[in-house]
């Protein structure tokens, strides 16, 4: 049954609440952190975020650490990867 | 002649699309929606530059079908005779319907009540859109209890097609003038190109 | 909420009822653009699809889920990386595995099946 059922994207995101998430923006910027919450526009709040600015998506150039919570506008988010960065 | 109408009636024809990233897509138009999102079949896609720069072996990709976002389209090349074909379609449908002299009547009324209807549609569509987003927001709180809520949301979306815009640029709803079609019939002026 | 629901139903019914007559007469001959979804993602479920995103990213993956906004759930997602100098050039041999991903429908630019697609060499037309 669940094999044939369509997985709803927002349910997937919901299940990653309180777990590490990897958020890839449209630009060459990525964030990881613990997913605190999100809304229907996929604005996202993450905790203790690490920001990665990649060099044309090939190598990781810069790592910025942010403490506390961060709100990411859903506008620029392209992909969300549950489980964090690989 | 609204561009989207022209396009909608070009289904089944081979068209060429240039995308904003410079890619060219050629294929048979299978479907169009209100936001100029398209589906094509028997598609080839290639980088326009690759051809122009005279690369030795310009590469392309052949795909059985493709879905394209309307906002990503730079322009569309249609077949030369498309306008003529669509005009004929319009004329033939107007001939069929001219028996209903009510057409002229409703056409006359179009500026008044017809316009009002359009306004209505526009407004109600919009409010539908907003309440739709809010409702989703409201649902969110509950949907841990199971997929029940979500699913019902989808059901609503599906059942409520008249108010459904899937959030992709729903504000262009005034393009949706489908049922006002009769205006083309008696106002031949509006089918002049 | 149910009140709003009622109201919306009411309006939609009115609209429909008022114009249904003309509409049905014309539907076959001359149709307008559609408001409902024009692509049925169900047919791609559990198959590999290629998706282009705003900003120039290209990913492939097995479609596991979707919603009406075309938000996608892809499994075994692979992102094709781009050239260092010119980010519009996609390098076919440089990829990274992302695993299970959710892709926002708002950034989706094009979607096509991987099965049945092949690289071709173009011939100059004229």
Coordinates of C-alpha atoms in Angstrom, one line a residue:
Chain A
X1 CA 0.0 0.0 0.0
X2 CA 2.6 2.5 1.1
X3 CA 4.7 1.3 -1.8
X4 CA 2.3 2.6 -4.3
X5 CA 1.3 5.7 -2.4
X6 CA 2.7 9.0 -3.3
X7 CA 5.0 10.5 -0.8
X8 CA 4.0 14.1 0.0
X9 CA 7.0 16.4 0.0
X10 CA 5.9 18.4 3.0
X11 CA 5.5 15.3 5.1
X12 CA 9.1 14.4 4.3
X13 CA 10.2 17.8 5.5
X14 CA 8.0 17.5 8.5
X15 CA 9.6 14.3 9.5
X16 CA 13.1 15.9 9.5
X17 CA 12.1 18.4 12.1
X18 CA 14.6 18.2 15.0
X19 CA 17.0 16.4 12.6
X20 CA 19.8 17.7 10.5
X21 CA 18.9 19.1 7.2
X22 CA 20.8 20.3 4.2
X23 CA 19.3 23.2 2.4
X24 CA 20.6 24.0 -1.1
X25 CA 19.7 27.4 -2.5
X26 CA 19.3 28.4 -6.1
X27 CA 22.6 30.1 -5.9
X28 CA 25.9 28.5 -4.9
X29 CA 25.1 28.6 -1.2
X30 CA 24.1 25.9 1.1
X31 CA 23.1 25.6 4.7
X32 CA 23.1 22.8 7.2
X33 CA 21.6 22.8 10.6
X34 CA 19.0 21.3 12.8
X35 CA 15.5 21.9 11.3
X36 CA 13.4 23.7 13.8
X37 CA 10.4 24.4 11.7
X38 CA 9.0 25.5 8.3
X39 CA 5.8 26.8 6.8
X40 CA 3.9 26.2 3.6
X41 CA 6.1 28.5 1.6
X42 CA 9.0 26.4 2.9
X43 CA 10.5 29.3 4.8
X44 CA 12.7 27.4 7.1
X45 CA 14.1 27.9 10.6
X46 CA 17.3 26.0 11.3
X47 CA 19.5 26.0 14.4
X48 CA 23.3 26.3 14.6
X49 CA 23.5 26.7 10.9
X50 CA 26.7 26.2 8.9
X51 CA 26.7 28.1 5.6
X52 CA 28.7 26.8 2.7
X53 CA 29.6 29.0 -0.2
X54 CA 30.7 26.7 -2.9
X55 CA 33.0 27.5 -5.7
X56 CA 30.7 27.0 -8.7
X57 CA 29.3 24.0 -6.9
X58 CA 32.5 22.0 -7.3
X59 CA 34.6 22.7 -4.3
X60 CA 33.6 24.0 -0.9
X61 CA 35.3 27.4 -0.5
X62 CA 33.9 29.0 2.6
X63 CA 32.3 27.8 5.8
X64 CA 30.5 30.2 8.0
X65 CA 29.1 29.2 11.4
X66 CA 26.0 30.8 12.7
X67 CA 24.9 30.3 16.3
X68 CA 21.3 30.2 17.4
X69 CA 18.4 30.1 15.0
X70 CA 18.3 31.3 11.5
X71 CA 15.3 31.9 9.3
X72 CA 15.8 31.1 5.6
X73 CA 13.4 32.6 3.1
X74 CA 11.8 29.9 1.1
X75 CA 12.2 32.2 -1.9
X76 CA 15.8 31.1 -2.6
X77 CA 15.5 27.5 -1.5
X78 CA 15.9 25.0 -4.3
X79 CA 16.3 21.7 -2.5
X80 CA 16.1 20.2 0.9
X81 CA 18.0 17.1 1.9
X82 CA 16.9 15.4 5.1
X83 CA 19.8 14.1 7.1
X84 CA 22.3 16.8 6.4
X85 CA 25.3 17.3 4.2
X86 CA 27.1 14.4 2.7
Chain B
X1 CA -6.6 36.8 -30.4
X2 CA -5.0 36.1 -27.1
X3 CA -1.6 34.5 -27.3
X4 CA -2.6 31.7 -25.0
X5 CA -5.6 30.9 -27.1
X6 CA -3.4 30.7 -30.2
X7 CA -1.1 28.4 -28.4
X8 CA -3.8 26.3 -26.9
X9 CA -5.1 25.7 -30.4
X10 CA -1.7 24.9 -31.7
X11 CA -1.8 21.5 -29.8
X12 CA -0.5 18.7 -31.9
X13 CA 1.7 21.0 -33.9
X14 CA 5.5 21.1 -34.0
X15 CA 6.8 24.2 -32.2
X16 CA 10.2 25.6 -31.3
X17 CA 10.8 27.2 -28.0
X18 CA 13.8 29.3 -26.9
X19 CA 14.2 29.2 -23.2
X20 CA 15.7 32.0 -21.1
X21 CA 18.9 30.1 -20.6
X22 CA 19.4 30.0 -24.4
X23 CA 18.3 26.5 -24.9
X24 CA 16.1 25.5 -27.8
X25 CA 13.4 23.0 -27.5
X26 CA 11.6 21.5 -30.5
X27 CA 8.7 19.2 -30.2
X28 CA 5.0 18.5 -30.6
X29 CA 2.9 20.6 -28.3
X30 CA 0.7 18.4 -26.2
X31 CA -0.7 20.7 -23.6
X32 CA -0.8 24.3 -22.4
X33 CA -2.1 25.9 -19.3
X34 CA -3.0 29.3 -18.1
X35 CA 0.5 30.2 -17.1
X36 CA 2.0 29.1 -20.5
X37 CA 3.4 26.0 -18.8
X38 CA 3.8 23.5 -21.7
X39 CA 4.1 19.8 -22.3
X40 CA 5.7 18.6 -25.4
X41 CA 6.3 15.2 -26.9
X42 CA 9.0 13.9 -29.3
X43 CA 11.4 16.6 -28.1
X44 CA 14.8 17.5 -29.0
X45 CA 16.7 20.1 -26.9
X46 CA 20.0 21.7 -27.5
X47 CA 22.0 24.7 -26.6
X48 CA 21.4 27.4 -29.3
X49 CA 24.9 28.6 -29.0
X50 CA 26.3 25.2 -29.9
X51 CA 24.8 25.5 -33.3
X52 CA 25.6 29.1 -33.8
X53 CA 29.2 28.8 -32.8
X54 CA 29.7 26.1 -35.3
X55 CA 30.8 23.5 -32.8
X56 CA 32.1 20.4 -34.6
X57 CA 29.6 18.0 -33.3
X58 CA 26.8 20.0 -31.8
X59 CA 25.1 17.8 -29.2
X60 CA 21.5 17.7 -28.4
X61 CA 19.2 15.6 -26.3
X62 CA 16.2 13.8 -27.6
X63 CA 13.5 13.2 -25.0
X64 CA 10.1 11.5 -25.3
X65 CA 8.3 14.3 -23.5
X66 CA 9.0 17.3 -21.4
X67 CA 7.2 19.8 -19.1
X68 CA 8.3 23.4 -19.2
X69 CA 7.6 26.3 -16.9
X70 CA 6.0 29.2 -18.8
X71 CA 8.1 31.7 -16.9
X72 CA 11.2 30.0 -18.4
X73 CA 10.2 30.6 -22.0
X74 CA 11.8 33.4 -24.0
X75 CA 9.8 32.9 -27.1
X76 CA 7.9 30.3 -29.1
X77 CA 8.1 29.8 -32.9
X78 CA 4.8 28.4 -34.2
X79 CA 4.1 27.1 -37.6
X80 CA 3.5 29.8 -40.2
X81 CA -0.1 28.8 -40.9
X82 CA -1.2 28.6 -37.3
X83 CA -3.0 31.9 -37.2
X84 CA -4.9 31.0 -40.4
X85 CA -5.8 27.6 -38.9
X86 CA -7.0 29.0 -35.7
X87 CA -9.0 31.6 -37.4
X88 CA -10.7 29.0 -39.4
X89 CA -11.4 27.0 -36.3
X90 CA -12.9 30.1 -34.8
X91 CA -15.0 30.9 -37.8
X92 CA -16.3 27.4 -38.1
X93 CA -17.3 27.3 -34.5
X94 CA -18.9 30.7 -34.8
X95 CA -20.9 29.4 -37.8
X96 CA -22.1 26.5 -35.8
X97 CA -23.2 28.8 -33.1
X98 CA -24.6 31.7 -35.0
X99 CA -27.9 29.9 -35.0
X100 CA -28.1 31.0 -31.4
X101 CA -28.8 34.6 -32.1
X102 CA -28.4 34.9 -28.3
X103 CA -24.8 35.1 -29.2
X104 CA -25.1 38.6 -30.4
X105 CA -27.3 39.5 -27.5
X106 CA -24.8 38.2 -25.0
X107 CA -22.1 39.8 -27.0
X108 CA -23.8 43.1 -26.7
X109 CA -24.1 42.5 -23.0
X110 CA -20.5 41.5 -22.8
X111 CA -19.3 45.0 -22.1
X112 CA -21.7 45.3 -19.2
X113 CA -22.6 42.1 -17.5
X114 CA -19.9 40.1 -19.2
X115 CA -17.3 42.4 -17.9
X116 CA -18.9 42.2 -14.5
X117 CA -18.6 38.5 -14.6
X118 CA -15.0 38.6 -15.5
X119 CA -14.4 40.9 -12.5
X120 CA -16.2 38.5 -10.3
X121 CA -14.2 35.6 -11.5
X122 CA -11.1 37.5 -11.0
X123 CA -11.9 38.5 -7.5
X124 CA -13.3 35.2 -6.3
X125 CA -10.4 33.5 -7.8
X126 CA -8.0 35.6 -5.9
X127 CA -9.7 35.2 -2.7
X128 CA -9.8 31.5 -3.3
X129 CA -6.1 31.7 -3.7
X130 CA -5.5 33.4 -0.4
X131 CA -7.8 31.3 1.6
X132 CA -6.2 28.4 0.0
X133 CA -2.8 29.4 1.3
X134 CA -4.1 30.2 4.7
X135 CA -5.9 26.9 4.9
X136 CA -2.8 25.1 4.2
X137 CA -1.2 27.1 7.0
X138 CA -4.0 26.1 9.3
X139 CA -3.7 22.5 8.3
X140 CA -0.1 22.3 9.0
X141 CA -0.6 22.3 12.7
X142 CA -2.6 19.1 12.5
X143 CA -1.0 17.1 9.9
X144 CA 1.1 15.2 12.2
X145 CA -1.9 13.3 13.1
X146 CA -1.7 11.5 9.9
X147 CA -2.0 12.2 6.2
X148 CA -5.7 12.6 6.5
X149 CA -5.6 16.3 6.5
X150 CA -3.3 16.6 3.6
X151 CA -5.2 14.2 1.6
X152 CA -8.4 16.1 2.2
X153 CA -6.6 19.2 1.1
X154 CA -5.8 17.5 -2.2
X155 CA -9.3 16.3 -2.6
X156 CA -10.5 19.8 -2.1
X157 CA -8.1 21.0 -4.6
X158 CA -9.2 18.5 -7.1
X159 CA -12.9 18.9 -6.5
X160 CA -12.7 22.6 -6.6
X161 CA -11.1 22.9 -9.9
X162 CA -12.9 26.1 -10.7
X163 CA -11.2 27.8 -7.8
X164 CA -8.0 25.8 -7.9
X165 CA -5.0 27.5 -9.0
X166 CA -2.0 25.6 -7.9
X167 CA -0.3 28.6 -6.7
X168 CA 1.9 29.1 -9.7
X169 CA 1.1 32.6 -10.6
X170 CA -2.6 32.4 -9.9
X171 CA -2.8 36.1 -10.2
X172 CA -2.8 36.0 -14.0
X173 CA -6.3 34.6 -13.8
X174 CA -7.7 37.3 -16.0
X175 CA -6.2 35.4 -18.9
X176 CA -8.7 32.7 -18.2
X177 CA -11.4 34.0 -20.4
X178 CA -12.4 30.6 -21.7
X179 CA -16.1 30.8 -21.2
X180 CA -16.2 34.3 -22.7
X181 CA -15.3 32.7 -25.9
X182 CA -18.4 34.0 -27.7
X183 CA -16.8 37.4 -28.0
X184 CA -14.7 36.1 -30.8
X185 CA -17.7 35.1 -32.8
X186 CA -19.5 38.2 -33.5
X187 CA -16.7 40.6 -32.9
X188 CA -14.8 39.6 -36.0
X189 CA -12.7 42.6 -35.3
X190 CA -11.1 40.8 -32.5
X191 CA -9.9 38.0 -34.7
X192 CA -8.1 40.4 -37.0
X193 CA -4.5 40.0 -36.7
Chain C
X1 CA -13.4 27.6 7.4
X2 CA -16.4 25.7 6.3
X3 CA -18.2 28.9 5.8
X4 CA -15.5 30.1 3.5
X5 CA -15.7 26.8 1.8
X6 CA -19.4 27.2 1.3
X7 CA -19.0 30.6 -0.1
X8 CA -16.4 29.5 -2.6
X9 CA -18.4 26.6 -3.7
X10 CA -21.4 29.0 -4.2
X11 CA -19.4 31.4 -6.3
X12 CA -17.9 28.7 -8.4
X13 CA -21.3 27.2 -9.0
X14 CA -22.7 30.4 -10.1
X15 CA -20.0 31.1 -12.5
X16 CA -20.2 27.7 -13.9
X17 CA -23.9 27.7 -14.2
X18 CA -24.0 31.1 -15.8
X19 CA -21.6 30.3 -18.5
X20 CA -21.9 26.7 -18.9
X21 CA -24.1 26.9 -21.9
X22 CA -21.7 28.8 -24.1
X23 CA -18.8 26.9 -22.8
X24 CA -20.1 23.5 -23.7
X25 CA -20.9 24.7 -27.2
X26 CA -17.4 25.8 -27.9
X27 CA -15.4 23.3 -26.0
X28 CA -14.9 21.0 -28.9
X29 CA -14.1 23.5 -31.5
X30 CA -12.0 26.0 -29.8
X31 CA -10.6 25.6 -26.3
X32 CA -8.9 28.0 -23.9
X33 CA -5.8 27.4 -21.9
X34 CA -6.2 25.1 -18.9
X35 CA -6.2 26.0 -15.3
X36 CA -5.7 22.5 -14.0
X37 CA -2.4 20.6 -14.0
X38 CA -1.3 19.7 -17.5
X39 CA 1.2 17.1 -16.4
X40 CA 0.3 14.0 -14.5
X41 CA 3.3 13.2 -12.4
X42 CA 1.8 9.9 -11.4
X43 CA 3.1 8.5 -14.7
X44 CA 6.7 9.3 -13.7
X45 CA 6.4 7.8 -10.2
X46 CA 9.3 5.4 -9.4
X47 CA 10.9 6.4 -12.7
X48 CA 14.0 8.4 -13.2
X49 CA 13.4 12.0 -14.2
X50 CA 15.6 15.0 -15.1
X51 CA 14.8 18.3 -13.6
X52 CA 16.2 21.7 -14.3
X53 CA 16.0 24.3 -11.6
X54 CA 16.1 28.1 -11.5
X55 CA 19.7 29.2 -10.9
X56 CA 21.0 26.6 -13.4
X57 CA 21.1 23.4 -11.3
X58 CA 20.4 20.1 -13.0
X59 CA 19.4 17.0 -11.1
X60 CA 18.1 13.6 -11.9
X61 CA 16.4 11.2 -9.5
X62 CA 13.7 8.7 -9.0
X63 CA 10.4 10.4 -8.5
X64 CA 8.9 9.2 -5.2
X65 CA 6.4 11.9 -4.5
X66 CA 4.9 15.3 -5.4
X67 CA 2.2 17.7 -4.6
X68 CA 0.0 20.1 -6.6
X69 CA 2.6 22.8 -6.5
X70 CA 5.0 20.4 -8.2
X71 CA 7.2 20.1 -5.2
X72 CA 9.0 16.8 -5.8
X73 CA 10.5 14.1 -3.7
X74 CA 13.4 12.5 -5.5
X75 CA 15.3 9.5 -4.4
X76 CA 18.9 8.7 -5.5
X77 CA 19.2 12.3 -6.5
X78 CA 22.3 13.1 -8.5
X79 CA 23.2 16.7 -9.2
X80 CA 25.3 17.5 -12.3
X81 CA 28.0 20.0 -11.4
X82 CA 28.9 22.9 -13.6
X83 CA 32.0 24.3 -15.1
X84 CA 34.3 26.4 -12.9
X85 CA 34.6 29.2 -15.4
X86 CA 31.2 29.2 -17.0
X87 CA 28.5 28.0 -14.8
X88 CA 26.1 27.6 -17.7
X89 CA 28.2 24.6 -18.9
X90 CA 27.0 21.4 -17.2
X91 CA 29.7 18.8 -16.8
X92 CA 28.3 15.4 -17.5
X93 CA 31.0 13.5 -15.7
X94 CA 31.0 15.6 -12.6
X95 CA 28.2 14.8 -10.3
X96 CA 27.4 14.6 -6.6
X97 CA 25.0 12.3 -4.9
X98 CA 22.4 13.9 -2.7
X99 CA 20.2 11.0 -1.8
X100 CA 16.6 11.6 -0.9
X101 CA 15.7 15.2 -1.7
X102 CA 12.8 17.5 -1.7
X103 CA 12.8 19.9 -4.6
X104 CA 10.6 23.0 -4.5
X105 CA 8.1 23.4 -7.2
X106 CA 8.6 27.1 -7.4
X107 CA 12.1 26.7 -8.7
X108 CA 11.4 23.9 -11.2
X109 CA 12.0 25.0 -14.8
X110 CA 11.7 21.8 -16.8
X111 CA 11.0 18.2 -16.1
X112 CA 11.5 15.2 -18.4
X113 CA 11.9 11.5 -18.1
X114 CA 15.4 10.0 -18.4
X115 CA 14.1 6.7 -19.9
X116 CA 13.9 7.0 -23.6
X117 CA 16.1 10.1 -23.8
X118 CA 19.4 10.0 -25.6
X119 CA 22.1 12.2 -26.7
X120 CA 22.0 13.1 -30.4
X121 CA 24.2 14.9 -32.7
X122 CA 22.6 17.7 -34.5
X123 CA 22.8 18.4 -38.2
X124 CA 23.1 21.9 -39.3
X125 CA 19.8 22.8 -40.8
X126 CA 20.9 25.2 -43.4

